[in-house]
mmCIF file of C-alpha atoms in Angstrom:
data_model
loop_
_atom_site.group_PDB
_atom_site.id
_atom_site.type_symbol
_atom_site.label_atom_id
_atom_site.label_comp_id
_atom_site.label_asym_id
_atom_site.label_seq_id
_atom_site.Cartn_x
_atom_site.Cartn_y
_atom_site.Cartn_z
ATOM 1 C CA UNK G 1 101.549 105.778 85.360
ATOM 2 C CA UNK G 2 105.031 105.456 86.175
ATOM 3 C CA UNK G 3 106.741 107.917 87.742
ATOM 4 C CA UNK G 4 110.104 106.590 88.403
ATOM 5 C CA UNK G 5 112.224 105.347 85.477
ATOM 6 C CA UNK G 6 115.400 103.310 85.922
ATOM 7 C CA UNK G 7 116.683 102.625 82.330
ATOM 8 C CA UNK G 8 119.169 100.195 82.829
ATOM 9 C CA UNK G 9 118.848 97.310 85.126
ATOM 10 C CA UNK G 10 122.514 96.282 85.363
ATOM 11 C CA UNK G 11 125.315 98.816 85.064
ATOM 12 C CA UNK G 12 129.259 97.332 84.930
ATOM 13 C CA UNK G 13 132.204 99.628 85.746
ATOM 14 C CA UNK G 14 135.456 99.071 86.620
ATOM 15 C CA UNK G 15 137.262 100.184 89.624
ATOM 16 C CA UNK G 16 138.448 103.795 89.262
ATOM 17 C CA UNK G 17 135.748 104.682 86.320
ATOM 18 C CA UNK G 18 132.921 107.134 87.337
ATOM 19 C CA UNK G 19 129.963 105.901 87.230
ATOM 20 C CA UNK G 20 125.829 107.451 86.803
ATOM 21 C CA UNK G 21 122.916 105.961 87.247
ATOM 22 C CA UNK G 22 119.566 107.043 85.897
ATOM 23 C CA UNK G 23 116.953 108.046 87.235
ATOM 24 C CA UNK G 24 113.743 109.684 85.383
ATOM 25 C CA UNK G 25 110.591 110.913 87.214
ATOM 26 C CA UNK G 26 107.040 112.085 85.848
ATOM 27 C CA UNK G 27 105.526 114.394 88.593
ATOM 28 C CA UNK G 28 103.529 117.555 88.050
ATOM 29 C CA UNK G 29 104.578 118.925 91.372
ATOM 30 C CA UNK G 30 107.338 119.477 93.130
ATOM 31 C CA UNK G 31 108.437 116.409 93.751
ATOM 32 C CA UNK G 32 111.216 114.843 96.909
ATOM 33 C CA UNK G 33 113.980 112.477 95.855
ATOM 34 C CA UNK G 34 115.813 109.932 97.035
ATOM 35 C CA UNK G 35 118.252 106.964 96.391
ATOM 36 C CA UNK G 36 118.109 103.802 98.652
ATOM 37 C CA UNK G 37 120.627 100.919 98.136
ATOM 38 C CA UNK G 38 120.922 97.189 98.653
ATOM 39 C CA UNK G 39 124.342 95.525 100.210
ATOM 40 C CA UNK G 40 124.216 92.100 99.044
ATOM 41 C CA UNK G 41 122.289 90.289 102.298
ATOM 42 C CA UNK G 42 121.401 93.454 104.075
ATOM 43 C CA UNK G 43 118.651 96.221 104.363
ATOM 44 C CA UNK G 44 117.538 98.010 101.878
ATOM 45 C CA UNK G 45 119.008 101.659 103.083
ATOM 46 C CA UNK G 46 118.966 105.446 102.468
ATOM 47 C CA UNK G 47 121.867 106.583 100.680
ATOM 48 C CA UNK G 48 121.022 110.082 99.949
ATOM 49 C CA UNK G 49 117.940 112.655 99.022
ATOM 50 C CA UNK G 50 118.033 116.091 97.221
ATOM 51 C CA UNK G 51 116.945 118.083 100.061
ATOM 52 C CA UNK G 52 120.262 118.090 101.842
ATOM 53 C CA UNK G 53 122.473 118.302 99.044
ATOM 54 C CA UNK G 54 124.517 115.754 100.961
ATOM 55 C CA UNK G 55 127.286 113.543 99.599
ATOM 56 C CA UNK G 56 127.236 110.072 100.556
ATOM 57 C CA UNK G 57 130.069 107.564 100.131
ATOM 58 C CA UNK G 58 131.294 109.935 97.558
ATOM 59 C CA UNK G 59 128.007 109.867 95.717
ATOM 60 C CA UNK G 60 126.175 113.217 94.406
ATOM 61 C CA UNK G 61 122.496 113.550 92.648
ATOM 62 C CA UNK G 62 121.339 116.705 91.189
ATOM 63 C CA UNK G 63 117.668 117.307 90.561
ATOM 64 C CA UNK G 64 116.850 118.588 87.398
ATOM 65 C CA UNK G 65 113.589 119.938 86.912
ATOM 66 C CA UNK G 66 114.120 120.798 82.989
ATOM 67 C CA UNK G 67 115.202 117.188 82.185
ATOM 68 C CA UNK G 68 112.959 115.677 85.353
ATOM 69 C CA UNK G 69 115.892 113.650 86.273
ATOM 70 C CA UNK G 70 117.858 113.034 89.692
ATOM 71 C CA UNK G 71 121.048 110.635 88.230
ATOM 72 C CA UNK G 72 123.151 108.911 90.774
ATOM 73 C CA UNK G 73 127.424 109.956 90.113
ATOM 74 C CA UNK G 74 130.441 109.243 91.337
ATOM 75 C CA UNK G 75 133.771 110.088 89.886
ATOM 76 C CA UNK G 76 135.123 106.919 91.386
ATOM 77 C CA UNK G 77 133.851 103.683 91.676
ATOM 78 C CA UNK G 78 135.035 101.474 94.367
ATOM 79 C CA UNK G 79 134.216 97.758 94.972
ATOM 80 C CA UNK G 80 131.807 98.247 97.808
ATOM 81 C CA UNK G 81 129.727 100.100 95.485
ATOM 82 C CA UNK G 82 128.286 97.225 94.001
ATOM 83 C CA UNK G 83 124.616 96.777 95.573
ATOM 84 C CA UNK G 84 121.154 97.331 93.812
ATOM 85 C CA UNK G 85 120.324 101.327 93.799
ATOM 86 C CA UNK G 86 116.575 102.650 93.689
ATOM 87 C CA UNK G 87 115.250 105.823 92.837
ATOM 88 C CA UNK G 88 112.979 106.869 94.548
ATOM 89 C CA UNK G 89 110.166 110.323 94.919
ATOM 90 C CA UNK G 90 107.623 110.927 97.144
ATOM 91 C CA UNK G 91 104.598 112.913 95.978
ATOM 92 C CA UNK G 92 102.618 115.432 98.661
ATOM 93 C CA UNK G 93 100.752 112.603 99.803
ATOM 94 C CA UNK G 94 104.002 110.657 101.426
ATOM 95 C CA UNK G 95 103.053 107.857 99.110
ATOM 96 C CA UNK G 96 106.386 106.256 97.744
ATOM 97 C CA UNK G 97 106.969 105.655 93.997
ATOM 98 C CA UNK G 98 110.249 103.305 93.729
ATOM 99 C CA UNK G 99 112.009 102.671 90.458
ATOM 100 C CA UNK G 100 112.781 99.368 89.073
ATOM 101 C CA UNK G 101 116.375 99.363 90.156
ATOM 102 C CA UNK G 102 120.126 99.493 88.778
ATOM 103 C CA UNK G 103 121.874 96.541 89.807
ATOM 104 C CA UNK G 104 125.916 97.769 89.580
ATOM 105 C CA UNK G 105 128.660 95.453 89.487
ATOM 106 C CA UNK G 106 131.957 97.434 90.032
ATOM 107 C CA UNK G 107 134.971 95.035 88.407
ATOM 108 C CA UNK G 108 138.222 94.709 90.182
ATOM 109 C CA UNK W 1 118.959 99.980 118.764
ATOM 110 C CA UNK W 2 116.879 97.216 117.262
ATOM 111 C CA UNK W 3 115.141 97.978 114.022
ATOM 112 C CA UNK W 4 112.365 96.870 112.141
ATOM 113 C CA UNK W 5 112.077 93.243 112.506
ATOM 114 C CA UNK W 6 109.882 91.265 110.292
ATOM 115 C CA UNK W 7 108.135 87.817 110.170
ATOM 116 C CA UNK W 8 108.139 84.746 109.329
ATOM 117 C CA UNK W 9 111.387 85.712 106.966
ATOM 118 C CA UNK W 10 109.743 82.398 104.749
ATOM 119 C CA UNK W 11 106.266 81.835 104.069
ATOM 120 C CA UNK W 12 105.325 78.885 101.988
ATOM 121 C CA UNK W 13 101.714 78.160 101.440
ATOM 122 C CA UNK W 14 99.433 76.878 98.827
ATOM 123 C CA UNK W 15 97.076 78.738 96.493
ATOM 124 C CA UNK W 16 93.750 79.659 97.975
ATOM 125 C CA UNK W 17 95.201 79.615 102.025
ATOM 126 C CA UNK W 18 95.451 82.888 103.569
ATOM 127 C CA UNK W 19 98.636 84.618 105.193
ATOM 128 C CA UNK W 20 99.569 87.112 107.777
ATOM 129 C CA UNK W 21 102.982 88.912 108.060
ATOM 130 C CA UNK W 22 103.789 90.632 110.715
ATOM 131 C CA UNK W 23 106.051 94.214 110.995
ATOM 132 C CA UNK W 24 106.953 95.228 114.398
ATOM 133 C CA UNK W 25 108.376 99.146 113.325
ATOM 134 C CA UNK W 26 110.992 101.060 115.669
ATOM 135 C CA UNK W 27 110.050 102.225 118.799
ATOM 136 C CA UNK W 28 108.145 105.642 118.383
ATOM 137 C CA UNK W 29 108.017 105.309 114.604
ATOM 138 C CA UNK W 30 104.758 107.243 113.942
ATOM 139 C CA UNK W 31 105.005 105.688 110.169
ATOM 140 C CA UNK W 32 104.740 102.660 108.489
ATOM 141 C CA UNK W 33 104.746 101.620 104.892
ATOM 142 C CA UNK W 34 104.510 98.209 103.017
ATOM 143 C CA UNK W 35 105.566 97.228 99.679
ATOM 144 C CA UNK W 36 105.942 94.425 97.415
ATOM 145 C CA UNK W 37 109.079 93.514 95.443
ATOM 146 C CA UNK W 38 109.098 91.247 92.817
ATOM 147 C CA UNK W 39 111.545 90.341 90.544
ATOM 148 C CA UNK W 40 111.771 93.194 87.723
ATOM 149 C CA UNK W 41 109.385 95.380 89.018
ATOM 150 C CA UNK W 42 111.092 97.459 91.614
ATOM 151 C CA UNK W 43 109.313 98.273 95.156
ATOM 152 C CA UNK W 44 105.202 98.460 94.728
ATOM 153 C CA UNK W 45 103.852 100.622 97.608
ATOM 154 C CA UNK W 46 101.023 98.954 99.409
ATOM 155 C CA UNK W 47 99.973 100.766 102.367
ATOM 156 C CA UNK W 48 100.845 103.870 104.214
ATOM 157 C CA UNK W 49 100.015 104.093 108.455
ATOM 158 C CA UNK W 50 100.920 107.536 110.270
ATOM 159 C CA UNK W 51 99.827 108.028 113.511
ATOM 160 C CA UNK W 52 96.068 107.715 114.263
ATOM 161 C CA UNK W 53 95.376 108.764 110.814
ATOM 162 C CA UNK W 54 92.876 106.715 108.334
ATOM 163 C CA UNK W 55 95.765 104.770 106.538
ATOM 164 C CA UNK W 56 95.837 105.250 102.790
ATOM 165 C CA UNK W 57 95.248 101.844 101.312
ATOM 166 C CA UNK W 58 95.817 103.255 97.706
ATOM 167 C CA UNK W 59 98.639 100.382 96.341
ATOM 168 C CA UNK W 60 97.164 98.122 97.703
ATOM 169 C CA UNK W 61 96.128 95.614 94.108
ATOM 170 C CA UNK W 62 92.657 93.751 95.032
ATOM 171 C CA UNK W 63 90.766 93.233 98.058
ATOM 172 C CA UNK W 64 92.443 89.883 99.059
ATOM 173 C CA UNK W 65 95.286 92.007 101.021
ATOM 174 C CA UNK W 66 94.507 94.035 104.037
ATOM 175 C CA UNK W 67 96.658 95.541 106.652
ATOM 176 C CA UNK W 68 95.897 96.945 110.085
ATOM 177 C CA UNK W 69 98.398 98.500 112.486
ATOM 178 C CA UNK W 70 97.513 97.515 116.235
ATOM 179 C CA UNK W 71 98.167 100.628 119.197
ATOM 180 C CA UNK W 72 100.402 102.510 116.649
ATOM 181 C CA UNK W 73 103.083 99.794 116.484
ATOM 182 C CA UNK W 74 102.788 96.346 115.095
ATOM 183 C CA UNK W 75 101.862 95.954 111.810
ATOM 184 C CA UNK W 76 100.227 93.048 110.320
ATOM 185 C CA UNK W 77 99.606 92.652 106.352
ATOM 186 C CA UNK W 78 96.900 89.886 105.560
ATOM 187 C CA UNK W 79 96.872 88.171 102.076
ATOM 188 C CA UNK W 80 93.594 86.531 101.653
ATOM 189 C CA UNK W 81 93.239 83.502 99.138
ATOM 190 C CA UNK W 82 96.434 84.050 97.813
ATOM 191 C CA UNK W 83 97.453 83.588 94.243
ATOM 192 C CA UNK W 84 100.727 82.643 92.557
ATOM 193 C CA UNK W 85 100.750 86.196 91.492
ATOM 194 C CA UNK W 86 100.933 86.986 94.957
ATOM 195 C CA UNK W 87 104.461 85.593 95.404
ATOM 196 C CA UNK W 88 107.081 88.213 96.364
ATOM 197 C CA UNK W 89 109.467 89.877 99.335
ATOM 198 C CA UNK W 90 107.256 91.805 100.739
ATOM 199 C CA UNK W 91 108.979 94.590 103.073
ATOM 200 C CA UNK W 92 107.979 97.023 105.732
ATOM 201 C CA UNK W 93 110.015 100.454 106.709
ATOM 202 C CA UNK W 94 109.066 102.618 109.104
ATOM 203 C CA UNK W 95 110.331 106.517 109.915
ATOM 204 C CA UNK W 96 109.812 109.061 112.855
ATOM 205 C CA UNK W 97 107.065 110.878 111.026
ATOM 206 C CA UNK W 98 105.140 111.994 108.099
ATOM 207 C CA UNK W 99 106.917 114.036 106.228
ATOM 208 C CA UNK W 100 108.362 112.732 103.375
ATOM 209 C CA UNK W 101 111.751 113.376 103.591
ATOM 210 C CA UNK W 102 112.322 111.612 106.674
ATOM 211 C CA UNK W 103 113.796 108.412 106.538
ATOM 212 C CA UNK W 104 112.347 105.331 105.889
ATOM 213 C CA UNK W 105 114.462 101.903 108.045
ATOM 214 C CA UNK W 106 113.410 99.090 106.051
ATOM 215 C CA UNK W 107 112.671 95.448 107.750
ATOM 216 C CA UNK W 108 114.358 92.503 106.078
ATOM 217 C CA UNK W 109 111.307 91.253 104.231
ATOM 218 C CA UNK W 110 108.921 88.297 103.884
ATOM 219 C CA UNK W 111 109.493 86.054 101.477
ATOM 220 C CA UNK W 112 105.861 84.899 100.253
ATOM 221 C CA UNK W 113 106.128 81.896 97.788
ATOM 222 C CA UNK W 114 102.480 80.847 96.973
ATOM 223 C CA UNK W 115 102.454 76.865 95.067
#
């Protein structure tokens, strides 16, 4: 079953425009989320999870547990955003359900 | 500090051979995941390693792949008679324990093209 629903796989913005990114999960329990992204050429790397309600690069998720979602925003999108973003959750037994990924282009 | 390192970052083989990758995790990483990416399907977990623990083996999709994890470090992922199927980046992360919200560092990946 898939738990971890990416809806779109490429995303265009332009420079200045906020931007979200969707993320859907299907988990009867209480679920931990996260977003990882990928620089062109580098690691694939953490960019934030729910649990410390941290802001990273100027991006924010909020978990919803009525809509089961965890989107990806920022009010302002800057150039070095664009990268490949997964969602991510992690069920009790530390297994690791990635999404499909976002790829975002952010246009000059 | 170094991170997790990877190799070979190419494989090339031919249906029916068998490969080995190799994932050498960070220093004192008690965990260590692998998962497949292939094109349109997002990261497949494989295999999960913490500590001394029985490793759960639950993603991984037939009995041709194995993986063992040598003195709670190295990690080596074995594809038996591989398949075209099998073709993929195949990457390893590793974090300072088991809970789940700790981070995972990701390797670079192993490119596995089978002919």
């Amino acid at each position: 079953a898939q738990r971890v629903t990416q809806p779109e796989k490429l995303l265009s913005v332009f420079k200045g425009a906020p931007v979200e990114l969707k993320c859907n999960y299907s988990y009867s329990g209480s679920p931990e989320l996260f977003w990882y992204v990928q620089y062109s050429r580098q690691r694939l790397q953490l960019l934030l999870r729910h649990i410390s309600r941290e802001s990273i690069k100027g991006f924010t998720a909020d978990l919803n547990k009525g809509e089961t979602s965890f989107h990806l925003k920022k009010p302002f999108a800057q150039e070095e955003d664009s990268a490949m973003y997964y969602c991510a959750l992690s069920d009790t037994g530390n297994q690791f359900y990635f999404g499909t990924g976002t790829s975002l282009t952010v246009i000059p | 500090g170094a991170g997790v390192s990877q190799s070979p970052s190419n494989k090339v083989t031919e249906k029916g051979k068998d490969v080995e990758l190799r994932c050498d995790p960070i220093s004192g990483h008690t965990a260590l995941y692998w998962y497949r990416q292939s094109l349109g399907q997002g990261l497949e977990f494989l295999i999960y390693f913490q500590g001394n623990s029985a490793p759960d083996k639950s993603g991984l999709p037939s009995d041709r792949f194995s993986a063992e994890r040598t003195g709670g470090s190295v990690s080596t992922l074995t594809i038996q008679r591989t398949q075209q199927e099998d073709s993929a980046v195949y990457l390893c992360a590793s974090s300072s324990g088991g809970r789940a919200h700790n981070e995972q560092f990701f390797g670079p990946g192993t490119r596995l093209t089978v002919l």
